[in-house]
CSV table of C-alpha atoms in Angstrom, one decimal:
chain,number,residue,atom,x,y,z
T,5,MET,CA,-39.6,-11.0,-34.8
T,6,PRO,CA,-40.8,-10.8,-38.4
T,7,VAL,CA,-39.8,-13.5,-40.9
T,8,VAL,CA,-37.0,-12.5,-43.2
T,9,ASP,CA,-37.1,-13.6,-46.8
T,10,LEU,CA,-33.6,-14.7,-47.8
T,11,ASP,CA,-32.3,-14.4,-51.4
T,12,TRP,CA,-32.4,-17.9,-52.7
T,13,ARG,CA,-30.9,-18.8,-56.1
T,14,PRO,CA,-30.2,-22.0,-57.9
T,15,TYR,CA,-27.4,-24.0,-56.3
T,16,ASP,CA,-24.0,-23.8,-58.0
T,17,SER,CA,-21.4,-26.2,-56.7
T,18,ARG,CA,-18.6,-24.3,-58.5
T,19,GLY,CA,-16.8,-27.6,-59.0
T,20,THR,CA,-15.6,-27.8,-55.4
T,21,ARG,CA,-16.3,-30.5,-52.8
T,22,SER,CA,-18.9,-29.6,-50.3
T,23,LYS,CA,-18.2,-30.3,-46.6
T,24,VAL,CA,-21.5,-30.3,-44.7
T,25,ARG,CA,-21.0,-28.7,-41.2
T,26,GLU,CA,-24.6,-28.7,-39.9
T,27,ILE,CA,-28.1,-29.8,-41.0
T,28,LEU,CA,-31.5,-28.5,-40.2
T,29,THR,CA,-34.8,-30.2,-41.3
T,30,PHE,CA,-38.2,-28.6,-41.3
T,31,GLY,CA,-40.6,-31.2,-42.7
T,32,ARG,CA,-39.7,-31.8,-46.3
T,33,VAL,CA,-37.2,-28.9,-46.5
T,34,GLU,CA,-33.6,-29.5,-45.5
T,35,TYR,CA,-30.9,-26.8,-44.9
T,36,GLU,CA,-27.2,-27.6,-44.9
T,37,LEU,CA,-24.5,-25.3,-43.7
T,38,CYS,CA,-21.6,-26.2,-46.1
T,39,LEU,CA,-18.0,-25.2,-46.6
T,40,GLU,CA,-16.9,-25.1,-50.2
T,41,GLY,CA,-13.6,-23.8,-51.5
T,42,GLY,CA,-13.0,-21.6,-48.4
T,43,LEU,CA,-16.5,-20.0,-48.5
T,44,TYR,CA,-19.5,-21.0,-46.5
T,45,VAL,CA,-22.9,-21.5,-48.2
T,46,ILE,CA,-26.4,-22.5,-47.0
T,47,ARG,CA,-27.9,-25.1,-49.3
T,48,ARG,CA,-31.7,-25.7,-49.2
T,49,THR,CA,-33.2,-28.9,-50.6
T,50,ASP,CA,-37.0,-28.6,-51.0
T,51,ARG,CA,-38.9,-31.8,-51.5
T,52,ARG,CA,-42.4,-30.4,-51.0
T,53,LYS,CA,-43.3,-30.6,-54.7
T,54,LYS,CA,-42.9,-33.3,-57.3
T,55,ALA,CA,-39.6,-31.9,-58.5
T,56,VAL,CA,-36.8,-31.5,-55.9
T,57,VAL,CA,-35.4,-28.0,-55.9
T,58,VAL,CA,-31.9,-27.3,-54.6
T,59,SER,CA,-31.0,-23.6,-54.0
T,60,GLU,CA,-28.4,-21.6,-52.1
T,61,THR,CA,-28.0,-18.4,-50.1
T,62,ALA,CA,-25.5,-16.5,-48.1
T,63,ARG,CA,-22.3,-17.6,-49.9
T,64,GLY,CA,-19.4,-15.9,-48.2
T,65,ARG,CA,-17.3,-15.6,-45.0
T,66,TYR,CA,-18.3,-17.5,-41.9
T,67,PRO,CA,-19.7,-14.6,-39.8
T,68,ASP,CA,-21.9,-13.4,-42.7
T,69,THR,CA,-23.3,-16.8,-43.5
T,70,MET,CA,-23.8,-17.6,-39.8
T,71,ASP,CA,-26.2,-14.6,-39.5
T,72,ALA,CA,-28.5,-16.2,-42.1
T,73,TRP,CA,-28.0,-19.7,-40.6
T,74,LYS,CA,-29.2,-18.4,-37.1
T,75,LEU,CA,-32.3,-16.8,-38.7
T,76,ILE,CA,-33.2,-20.1,-40.4
T,77,ALA,CA,-32.5,-22.1,-37.2
T,78,SER,CA,-34.8,-19.8,-35.2
T,79,GLY,CA,-37.6,-20.1,-37.7
T,80,ASN,CA,-37.3,-16.4,-38.6
T,81,ALA,CA,-36.2,-16.8,-42.2
T,82,GLY,CA,-37.1,-18.9,-45.2
């Protein structure tokens, strides 16, 4: 299966509290499946470079976000 490039953008907390549901770690990159204000979001924290970069993808309903989460967990997305 080819690797899928997800659309990552700067993380925006939108002023809501984040409830982390699951965490995946691949070396110095951490992925968190979060629930924020009724929407799910995947947050990526990248510590591979000097500056830590936090970004997000797949903000939306549970089924849509889980599709992206499963790709990340399988190693087929980044």
